[in-house]
Coordinates of C-alpha atoms in Angstrom, one line a residue:
L173 CA 66.2 201.6 183.0
F174 CA 66.8 197.9 181.7
W175 CA 68.8 197.3 184.7
I176 CA 66.5 198.9 187.4
A177 CA 64.0 196.4 185.4
L178 CA 66.3 193.6 185.7
V179 CA 67.2 194.3 189.1
A180 CA 63.0 194.1 190.2
S181 CA 62.7 191.3 188.5
A182 CA 65.5 189.5 190.6
I183 CA 63.8 190.8 193.8
L184 CA 60.5 189.5 192.6
G185 CA 62.1 186.7 191.8
V186 CA 63.4 186.2 195.7
A187 CA 60.2 187.0 197.2
S188 CA 58.6 184.6 194.8
G189 CA 60.5 181.8 195.4
A190 CA 60.4 182.5 199.4
R191 CA 56.8 182.1 199.0
L192 CA 56.8 179.4 197.2
K193 CA 59.1 177.7 199.5
E194 CA 56.5 178.6 202.4
S195 CA 53.2 177.4 201.3
A196 CA 53.8 175.8 197.7
M197 CA 51.8 178.2 195.9
L198 CA 52.3 181.7 194.6
D199 CA 49.8 184.5 194.9
D200 CA 48.1 186.3 191.9
M201 CA 50.1 189.4 193.3
Y202 CA 53.4 188.6 192.1
V203 CA 52.3 187.4 188.7
I204 CA 50.8 191.3 188.2
F205 CA 53.7 192.8 190.2
G206 CA 55.8 190.9 186.9
F207 CA 53.4 192.8 184.7
L208 CA 54.0 195.9 186.2
I209 CA 57.6 195.9 185.6
F210 CA 56.7 195.4 181.7
A211 CA 54.4 198.1 181.9
A212 CA 56.5 200.3 183.4
F213 CA 59.7 199.6 181.5
M214 CA 57.8 199.3 178.1
S215 CA 55.9 202.8 178.6
L216 CA 59.3 204.4 179.6
M217 CA 61.6 202.8 177.2
I218 CA 59.1 203.3 174.3
G219 CA 57.6 207.0 175.0
R220 CA 61.5 208.3 175.3
E221 CA 61.6 207.5 171.2
F222 CA 58.8 209.9 170.8
S223 CA 60.0 212.4 173.4
D224 CA 63.5 212.3 171.6
G225 CA 62.6 211.8 168.2
G226 CA 63.8 208.5 168.0
F227 CA 60.9 207.3 165.6
R228 CA 61.1 210.3 163.5
N229 CA 64.6 210.3 163.0
K230 CA 65.0 206.5 162.2
I231 CA 62.0 207.2 159.5
T232 CA 63.9 210.1 157.9
S233 CA 66.8 208.0 157.9
G234 CA 65.1 205.7 155.3
Y235 CA 63.4 203.2 157.4
T236 CA 60.1 202.5 156.6
K237 CA 57.4 202.5 159.7
G238 CA 56.7 198.7 159.6
K239 CA 60.6 198.3 160.3
V240 CA 61.0 200.7 163.1
F241 CA 57.4 199.0 164.8
F242 CA 58.6 195.8 164.6
S243 CA 62.4 196.1 165.7
E244 CA 60.5 198.1 168.4
Y245 CA 58.3 195.1 169.4
I246 CA 61.2 192.8 169.1
L247 CA 63.4 194.8 171.4
A248 CA 60.5 195.0 174.0
L249 CA 59.8 191.4 173.9
S250 CA 63.3 190.1 174.4
A251 CA 63.8 192.5 177.4
C252 CA 60.6 191.4 179.0
L253 CA 61.2 187.9 178.2
I254 CA 64.8 188.2 180.1
F255 CA 63.2 189.9 183.2
T256 CA 61.0 186.8 183.2
L257 CA 63.6 184.3 183.2
V258 CA 65.5 185.7 185.7
T259 CA 62.4 185.9 187.7
A260 CA 61.7 181.9 187.0
G261 CA 65.0 181.4 187.2
T262 CA 65.7 182.5 190.7
I263 CA 62.4 180.9 191.7
T264 CA 63.9 177.6 190.6
L265 CA 67.1 178.0 192.1
M266 CA 65.1 179.0 195.2
N267 CA 63.0 175.8 195.1
P268 CA 64.6 173.1 192.5
S269 CA 62.9 169.9 194.3
A270 CA 59.2 171.8 193.3
Y271 CA 59.2 170.6 189.4
G272 CA 59.9 167.0 190.3
N273 CA 56.5 166.5 191.7
I274 CA 54.6 167.1 188.7
L275 CA 53.9 165.1 185.3
P276 CA 56.4 165.9 182.7
E277 CA 53.7 166.2 180.1
L278 CA 51.7 168.9 182.6
L279 CA 55.0 170.6 183.2
I280 CA 55.8 171.5 179.6
K281 CA 51.9 172.2 178.8
S282 CA 52.0 174.6 181.7
I283 CA 55.4 176.4 180.9
I284 CA 54.3 176.6 177.0
G285 CA 50.8 178.2 178.1
Y286 CA 52.3 180.5 180.7
L287 CA 55.1 181.6 178.4
L288 CA 52.4 182.5 175.4
L289 CA 50.6 184.5 178.1
I290 CA 53.0 186.6 179.2
V291 CA 53.8 187.3 175.3
S292 CA 50.2 188.1 175.0
M293 CA 50.8 190.4 178.3
I294 CA 53.4 192.2 176.7
T295 CA 52.3 192.7 173.3
I296 CA 49.1 194.3 175.0
I297 CA 51.1 196.8 176.9
F298 CA 53.5 197.4 174.1
V299 CA 50.0 198.2 172.0
V300 CA 49.3 200.8 174.4
S301 CA 52.9 202.3 174.8
V302 CA 53.7 202.5 170.6
L303 CA 50.3 204.3 170.2
I304 CA 50.2 206.9 172.6
S305 CA 53.0 209.4 171.8
R306 CA 53.0 211.2 175.4
K307 CA 55.2 209.1 177.9
A308 CA 54.0 210.1 181.0
V309 CA 50.3 209.4 179.5
A310 CA 51.5 206.1 178.3
A311 CA 53.1 205.0 181.4
V312 CA 49.6 205.9 183.8
L313 CA 47.7 204.0 181.2
A314 CA 49.7 201.1 181.3
L315 CA 50.4 200.7 184.9
L316 CA 45.9 201.2 185.3
L317 CA 45.8 198.3 182.3
V318 CA 47.4 196.1 184.3
I319 CA 45.7 196.7 187.7
G320 CA 42.3 196.6 185.8
L321 CA 42.8 193.7 183.4
Y322 CA 43.7 191.9 187.0
L323 CA 40.4 193.5 188.6
A324 CA 38.3 192.3 185.4
A325 CA 39.9 188.9 185.5
Y326 CA 39.7 188.2 189.4
E327 CA 35.8 189.5 189.5
I328 CA 34.6 187.5 186.5
D329 CA 36.7 184.2 187.6
F330 CA 35.2 184.7 191.0
A331 CA 31.5 184.8 189.4
L332 CA 32.0 182.0 187.3
S333 CA 33.4 179.9 190.3
R334 CA 29.6 180.2 192.0
P335 CA 28.1 176.9 192.2
E336 CA 24.8 176.3 190.0
F337 CA 23.3 174.8 193.0
Q338 CA 23.3 175.1 196.8
K339 CA 22.5 173.2 200.0
E340 CA 18.7 174.1 201.3
M341 CA 18.8 175.7 204.8
V342 CA 16.1 176.4 207.2
Q343 CA 16.3 178.3 210.7
R344 CA 15.5 176.4 214.0
E345 CA 13.6 178.2 216.4
D346 CA 16.9 178.4 218.4
G347 CA 18.1 180.8 215.6
M348 CA 20.3 178.0 214.4
W349 CA 20.0 176.9 210.9
E350 CA 20.1 173.3 209.8
L351 CA 20.5 171.8 206.4
T352 CA 17.5 170.1 204.9
G353 CA 19.3 167.4 202.8
G354 CA 18.1 169.2 199.6
T355 CA 19.3 171.7 197.2
E356 CA 18.1 174.7 195.3
K357 CA 19.2 176.5 192.3
N358 CA 21.9 179.6 192.8
P359 CA 20.2 182.6 192.3
N360 CA 23.5 184.1 191.8
Y361 CA 24.8 181.0 189.2
I362 CA 25.9 182.7 185.3
D363 CA 24.1 180.6 183.3
S364 CA 24.3 180.4 179.3
P365 CA 24.9 182.1 177.3
M366 CA 26.2 184.8 179.5
R367 CA 28.4 182.1 180.9
E368 CA 30.3 181.4 177.7
N369 CA 31.0 184.9 176.9
L370 CA 32.2 185.7 180.3
T371 CA 34.3 182.7 179.7
F372 CA 35.7 183.8 176.9
I373 CA 36.7 187.3 178.1
V374 CA 38.6 185.8 181.0
N375 CA 40.6 183.2 179.0
V376 CA 41.3 186.2 176.4
I377 CA 42.5 188.0 179.6
P378 CA 46.5 187.0 180.0
I379 CA 46.0 187.7 183.6
G380 CA 42.5 185.5 183.6
Q381 CA 44.8 182.4 182.4
A382 CA 47.4 183.3 185.0
I383 CA 44.8 183.0 188.0
Q384 CA 43.2 179.9 186.3
Y385 CA 47.0 178.4 185.8
N386 CA 47.4 179.2 189.6
E387 CA 44.2 177.8 190.7
W388 CA 44.3 174.3 188.5
V389 CA 48.2 173.9 188.2
A390 CA 50.2 175.5 190.9
P391 CA 48.5 173.3 193.4
L392 CA 49.9 170.2 191.7
F393 CA 53.5 171.1 192.6
D394 CA 52.9 170.2 196.1
P395 CA 53.6 166.7 196.8
I396 CA 51.0 166.5 199.4
N397 CA 48.0 167.3 196.6
V398 CA 47.5 164.0 194.5
R399 CA 44.5 165.9 192.7
I400 CA 44.5 165.6 189.2
L401 CA 43.1 167.7 186.5
M402 CA 39.6 167.3 185.8
G403 CA 38.3 166.9 182.0
E404 CA 37.1 170.8 181.7
E405 CA 40.3 171.5 183.2
E406 CA 42.4 169.7 181.0
K407 CA 40.7 171.0 177.8
L408 CA 40.9 174.6 178.5
L409 CA 44.8 174.1 179.5
N410 CA 45.1 172.8 176.2
T411 CA 43.1 175.6 174.4
M412 CA 44.2 178.6 176.7
P413 CA 47.5 178.6 174.7
F414 CA 45.3 179.4 171.2
Y415 CA 43.9 182.2 173.3
S416 CA 47.0 184.0 173.9
L417 CA 48.1 183.6 170.1
G418 CA 45.1 184.8 169.1
T419 CA 45.3 187.7 171.3
T420 CA 48.9 188.6 170.1
I421 CA 48.0 188.1 166.4
V422 CA 45.0 190.4 166.3
L423 CA 46.3 193.1 169.1
L424 CA 49.7 193.3 166.9
A425 CA 48.1 193.4 163.7
G426 CA 45.6 196.6 164.4
A427 CA 48.3 198.5 166.4
Y428 CA 50.3 197.8 163.4
V429 CA 48.3 199.4 161.0
I430 CA 47.6 202.3 163.2
F431 CA 51.2 203.0 163.6
R432 CA 51.6 203.2 159.9
K433 CA 48.9 206.0 159.9
K434 CA 51.0 208.1 162.5
D435 CA 52.2 211.6 161.4
F436 CA 55.9 211.7 163.1
K437 CA 56.6 215.0 161.5

Protein backbone atom coordinates (compact mmCIF):
# COMPACT_ATOMS: atom_id res chain seq x y z
CA LEU A 1 0.00 0.00 0.00
CA PHE A 2 2.85 2.38 0.84
CA TRP A 3 4.62 1.76 -2.46
CA ILE A 4 1.41 2.17 -4.45
CA ALA A 5 0.79 5.51 -2.74
CA LEU A 6 4.41 6.52 -3.34
CA VAL A 7 4.16 5.76 -7.06
CA ALA A 8 0.84 7.63 -7.22
CA SER A 9 2.53 10.63 -5.57
CA ALA A 10 5.34 10.54 -8.14
CA ILE A 11 2.81 10.42 -10.99
CA LEU A 12 0.97 13.34 -9.41
CA GLY A 13 4.28 15.22 -9.25
CA VAL A 14 4.91 14.63 -12.95
CA ALA A 15 1.39 15.78 -13.88
CA SER A 16 1.66 18.83 -11.60
CA GLY A 17 5.12 19.69 -12.89
CA ALA A 18 3.94 19.51 -16.48
CA ARG A 19 0.98 21.75 -15.65
CA LEU A 20 3.21 24.26 -13.89
CA LYS A 21 5.62 24.32 -16.83
CA GLU A 22 2.74 24.90 -19.22
CA SER A 23 0.76 27.63 -17.40
CA ALA A 24 2.97 28.76 -14.45
CA MET A 25 0.08 27.84 -12.13
CA LEU A 26 -1.35 24.75 -10.45
CA ASP A 27 -5.04 23.92 -10.39
CA ASP A 28 -6.60 23.20 -7.01
CA MET A 29 -7.50 19.71 -8.18
CA TYR A 30 -3.85 18.65 -8.12
CA VAL A 31 -3.82 19.42 -4.40
CA ILE A 32 -7.05 17.46 -3.94
CA PHE A 33 -5.58 14.42 -5.68
CA GLY A 34 -2.70 14.50 -3.20
CA PHE A 35 -5.12 14.59 -0.27
CA LEU A 36 -7.11 11.70 -1.79
CA ILE A 37 -3.89 9.65 -1.81
CA PHE A 38 -3.49 10.46 1.90
CA ALA A 39 -7.09 9.45 2.59
CA ALA A 40 -6.83 6.12 0.78
CA PHE A 41 -3.51 5.24 2.39
CA MET A 42 -4.37 6.17 5.98
CA SER A 43 -7.86 4.71 6.06
CA LEU A 44 -6.68 1.35 4.70
CA MET A 45 -3.49 1.26 6.78
CA ILE A 46 -5.19 2.13 10.05
CA GLY A 47 -8.26 0.08 9.17
CA ARG A 48 -6.08 -3.00 8.96
CA GLU A 49 -5.03 -2.42 12.58
CA PHE A 50 -8.69 -2.73 13.51
CA SER A 51 -9.62 -5.65 11.24
CA ASP A 52 -6.51 -7.74 11.98
CA GLY A 53 -6.57 -7.03 15.71
CA GLY A 54 -3.34 -5.01 15.67
CA PHE A 55 -4.56 -2.42 18.15
CA ARG A 56 -5.93 -5.08 20.50
CA ASN A 57 -2.69 -7.10 20.40
CA LYS A 58 -0.54 -4.04 21.15
CA ILE A 59 -2.69 -3.02 24.09
CA THR A 60 -2.83 -6.52 25.57
CA SER A 61 0.97 -6.69 25.18
CA GLY A 62 1.33 -3.82 27.62
CA TYR A 63 1.37 -0.71 25.46
CA THR A 64 -0.90 2.09 26.59
CA LYS A 65 -3.61 3.40 24.31
CA GLY A 66 -1.81 6.73 24.29
CA LYS A 67 1.39 5.17 22.95
CA VAL A 68 -0.54 3.23 20.32
CA PHE A 69 -2.44 6.35 19.26
CA PHE A 70 0.56 8.63 18.89
CA SER A 71 2.79 5.98 17.29
CA GLU A 72 0.07 5.45 14.69
CA TYR A 73 -0.18 9.20 14.13
CA ILE A 74 3.60 9.59 13.75
CA LEU A 75 3.65 6.71 11.26
CA ALA A 76 0.79 8.16 9.19
CA LEU A 77 2.24 11.67 9.33
CA SER A 78 5.71 10.49 8.31
CA ALA A 79 4.42 8.43 5.38
CA CYS A 80 2.21 11.23 4.04
CA LEU A 81 5.03 13.77 4.35
CA ILE A 82 7.21 11.41 2.33
CA PHE A 83 4.49 11.35 -0.34
CA THR A 84 4.42 15.15 -0.22
CA LEU A 85 8.19 15.33 -0.57
CA VAL A 86 8.12 13.03 -3.61
CA THR A 87 5.42 15.12 -5.30
CA ALA A 88 7.03 18.47 -4.46
CA GLY A 89 10.48 17.19 -5.39
CA THR A 90 9.27 16.01 -8.78
CA ILE A 91 7.61 19.38 -9.43
CA THR A 92 10.82 21.19 -8.46
CA LEU A 93 13.01 19.01 -10.67
CA MET A 94 10.74 19.73 -13.63
CA ASN A 95 10.60 23.48 -12.93
CA PRO A 96 13.95 24.42 -11.29
CA SER A 97 13.84 28.04 -12.43
CA ALA A 98 10.33 28.81 -11.15
CA TYR A 99 11.47 29.40 -7.58
CA GLY A 100 13.97 32.05 -8.58
CA ASN A 101 11.23 34.51 -9.49
CA ILE A 102 9.77 34.92 -6.01
CA LEU A 103 11.11 36.81 -2.99
CA PRO A 104 12.96 34.46 -0.59
CA GLU A 105 10.95 35.67 2.42
CA LEU A 106 7.66 34.99 0.63
CA LEU A 107 8.92 31.61 -0.55
CA ILE A 108 9.85 30.56 3.00
CA LYS A 109 6.50 31.73 4.38
CA SER A 110 4.66 29.88 1.63
CA ILE A 111 6.56 26.64 2.23
CA ILE A 112 5.96 26.77 5.99
CA GLY A 113 2.29 27.65 5.56
CA TYR A 114 1.70 24.96 2.94
CA LEU A 115 3.53 22.35 5.01
CA LEU A 116 1.40 23.14 8.07
CA LEU A 117 -1.87 23.02 6.13
CA ILE A 118 -0.81 19.61 4.79
CA VAL A 119 -0.14 18.45 8.37
CA SER A 120 -3.55 19.79 9.33
CA MET A 121 -5.23 17.85 6.52
CA ILE A 122 -3.32 14.70 7.43
CA THR A 123 -4.57 15.09 11.00
CA ILE A 124 -8.18 15.48 9.89
CA ILE A 125 -8.01 12.30 7.79
CA PHE A 126 -6.16 10.47 10.57
CA VAL A 127 -8.86 11.34 13.10
CA VAL A 128 -11.55 9.89 10.85
CA SER A 129 -9.50 6.76 10.18
CA VAL A 130 -8.52 6.08 13.78
CA LEU A 131 -11.98 6.58 15.29
CA ILE A 132 -13.94 4.43 12.82
CA SER A 133 -13.20 0.76 13.27
CA ARG A 134 -14.73 -0.48 10.00
CA LYS A 135 -12.08 -0.16 7.29
CA ALA A 136 -14.45 0.15 4.34
CA VAL A 137 -16.57 2.78 6.07
CA ALA A 138 -13.50 4.76 7.14
CA ALA A 139 -12.09 4.69 3.59
CA VAL A 140 -15.31 5.94 2.01
CA LEU A 141 -15.80 8.64 4.64
CA ALA A 142 -12.20 9.81 4.38
CA LEU A 143 -12.46 10.17 0.59
CA LEU A 144 -15.85 11.88 0.82
CA LEU A 145 -14.49 14.18 3.53
CA VAL A 146 -11.69 15.42 1.25
CA ILE A 147 -14.14 16.06 -1.59
CA GLY A 148 -16.70 17.64 0.75
CA LEU A 149 -14.16 19.99 2.31
CA TYR A 150 -13.00 21.03 -1.15
CA LEU A 151 -16.54 21.81 -2.32
CA ALA A 152 -17.32 23.70 0.89
CA ALA A 153 -14.09 25.72 0.77
CA TYR A 154 -14.55 26.51 -2.93
CA GLU A 155 -18.12 27.71 -2.46
CA ILE A 156 -17.23 29.85 0.56
CA ASP A 157 -14.21 31.37 -1.19
CA PHE A 158 -16.33 32.11 -4.27
CA ALA A 159 -19.03 33.75 -2.14
CA LEU A 160 -16.50 35.90 -0.28
CA SER A 161 -14.92 37.06 -3.55
CA ARG A 162 -18.07 38.86 -4.66
CA PRO A 163 -17.47 42.65 -4.79
CA GLU A 164 -19.28 44.92 -2.36
CA PHE A 165 -20.30 47.37 -5.08
CA GLN A 166 -21.09 46.87 -8.73
CA LYS A 167 -21.42 49.21 -11.69
CA GLU A 168 -24.90 50.46 -12.49
CA MET A 169 -26.12 49.57 -15.96
CA VAL A 170 -29.18 50.63 -17.95
CA GLN A 171 -30.70 48.97 -20.97
CA ARG A 172 -30.93 51.14 -24.06
CA GLU A 173 -33.77 51.14 -26.55
CA ASP A 174 -31.75 48.90 -28.87
CA GLY A 175 -31.56 46.26 -26.14
CA MET A 176 -27.86 46.80 -25.34
CA TRP A 177 -26.64 47.48 -21.79
CA GLU A 178 -24.69 50.63 -20.99
CA LEU A 179 -22.67 51.66 -17.92
CA THR A 180 -24.05 54.78 -16.23
CA GLY A 181 -20.87 55.53 -14.27
CA GLY A 182 -22.53 55.05 -10.89
CA THR A 183 -22.25 52.18 -8.43
CA GLU A 184 -24.76 50.27 -6.39
CA LYS A 185 -24.58 47.85 -3.46
CA ASN A 186 -24.18 44.26 -4.59
CA PRO A 187 -27.17 42.33 -3.14
CA ASN A 188 -25.08 39.13 -3.15
CA TYR A 189 -22.23 40.66 -1.13
CA ILE A 190 -21.74 38.93 2.22
CA ASP A 191 -21.48 41.54 4.96
CA SER A 192 -20.54 41.42 8.64
CA PRO A 193 -20.83 39.45 10.85
CA MET A 194 -21.39 36.54 8.44
CA ARG A 195 -18.34 37.58 6.43
CA GLU A 196 -16.01 37.21 9.41
CA ASN A 197 -17.54 33.83 10.30
CA LEU A 198 -17.16 32.45 6.78
CA THR A 199 -13.62 33.82 6.54
CA PHE A 200 -12.72 31.98 9.73
CA ILE A 201 -14.23 28.74 8.41
CA VAL A 202 -12.41 28.88 5.07
CA ASN A 203 -9.14 29.64 6.88
CA VAL A 204 -9.60 26.67 9.20
CA ILE A 205 -10.25 24.26 6.33
CA PRO A 206 -6.82 23.22 4.95
CA ILE A 207 -8.17 23.04 1.41
CA GLY A 208 -9.52 26.56 1.85
CA GLN A 209 -6.01 27.70 2.68
CA ALA A 210 -4.64 25.85 -0.35
CA ILE A 211 -7.13 27.65 -2.59
CA GLN A 212 -6.02 31.00 -1.20
CA TYR A 213 -2.33 30.16 -1.61
CA ASN A 214 -3.02 29.26 -5.23
CA GLU A 215 -4.88 32.55 -5.72
CA TRP A 216 -2.33 34.84 -4.06
CA VAL A 217 1.07 33.23 -4.02
CA ALA A 218 1.18 30.89 -7.03
CA PRO A 219 0.85 33.72 -9.61
CA LEU A 220 3.95 35.36 -8.13
CA PHE A 221 6.10 32.48 -9.38
CA ASP A 222 5.43 33.69 -12.91
CA PRO A 223 8.14 36.23 -13.90
CA ILE A 224 5.59 38.10 -16.03
CA ASN A 225 3.41 38.78 -13.00
CA VAL A 226 4.84 41.66 -10.98
CA ARG A 227 1.90 42.04 -8.62
CA ILE A 228 2.76 42.21 -4.93
CA LEU A 229 0.69 40.98 -2.02
CA MET A 230 -1.74 43.53 -0.63
CA GLY A 231 -2.02 44.29 3.08
CA GLU A 232 -4.91 41.93 3.83
CA GLU A 233 -3.36 39.13 1.79
CA GLU A 234 -0.01 39.50 3.53
CA LYS A 235 -1.71 39.54 6.92
CA LEU A 236 -3.55 36.29 6.20
CA LEU A 237 -0.37 34.74 4.83
CA ASN A 238 1.23 35.40 8.22
CA THR A 239 -1.74 34.12 10.25
CA MET A 240 -2.87 31.06 8.30
CA PRO A 241 -0.14 28.80 9.78
CA PHE A 242 -1.71 29.42 13.20
CA TYR A 243 -5.08 28.23 11.90
CA SER A 244 -3.38 25.01 10.79
CA LEU A 245 -1.63 24.55 14.13
CA GLY A 246 -4.86 25.19 16.03
CA THR A 247 -6.83 22.73 13.91
CA THR A 248 -4.14 20.07 14.30
CA ILE A 249 -3.85 20.42 18.08
CA VAL A 250 -7.59 20.58 18.77
CA LEU A 251 -8.51 17.61 16.57
CA LEU A 252 -5.60 15.48 17.73
CA ALA A 253 -6.41 16.15 21.39
CA GLY A 254 -10.10 15.35 20.88
CA ALA A 255 -9.35 12.15 18.96
CA TYR A 256 -6.86 11.09 21.65
CA VAL A 257 -9.50 11.41 24.37
CA ILE A 258 -12.04 9.40 22.36
CA PHE A 259 -9.50 6.75 21.34
CA ARG A 260 -8.57 6.11 24.97
CA LYS A 261 -12.22 5.33 25.72
CA LYS A 262 -12.61 2.81 22.88
CA ASP A 263 -13.00 -0.86 23.78
CA PHE A 264 -10.65 -3.10 21.79
CA LYS A 265 -11.67 -6.41 23.33
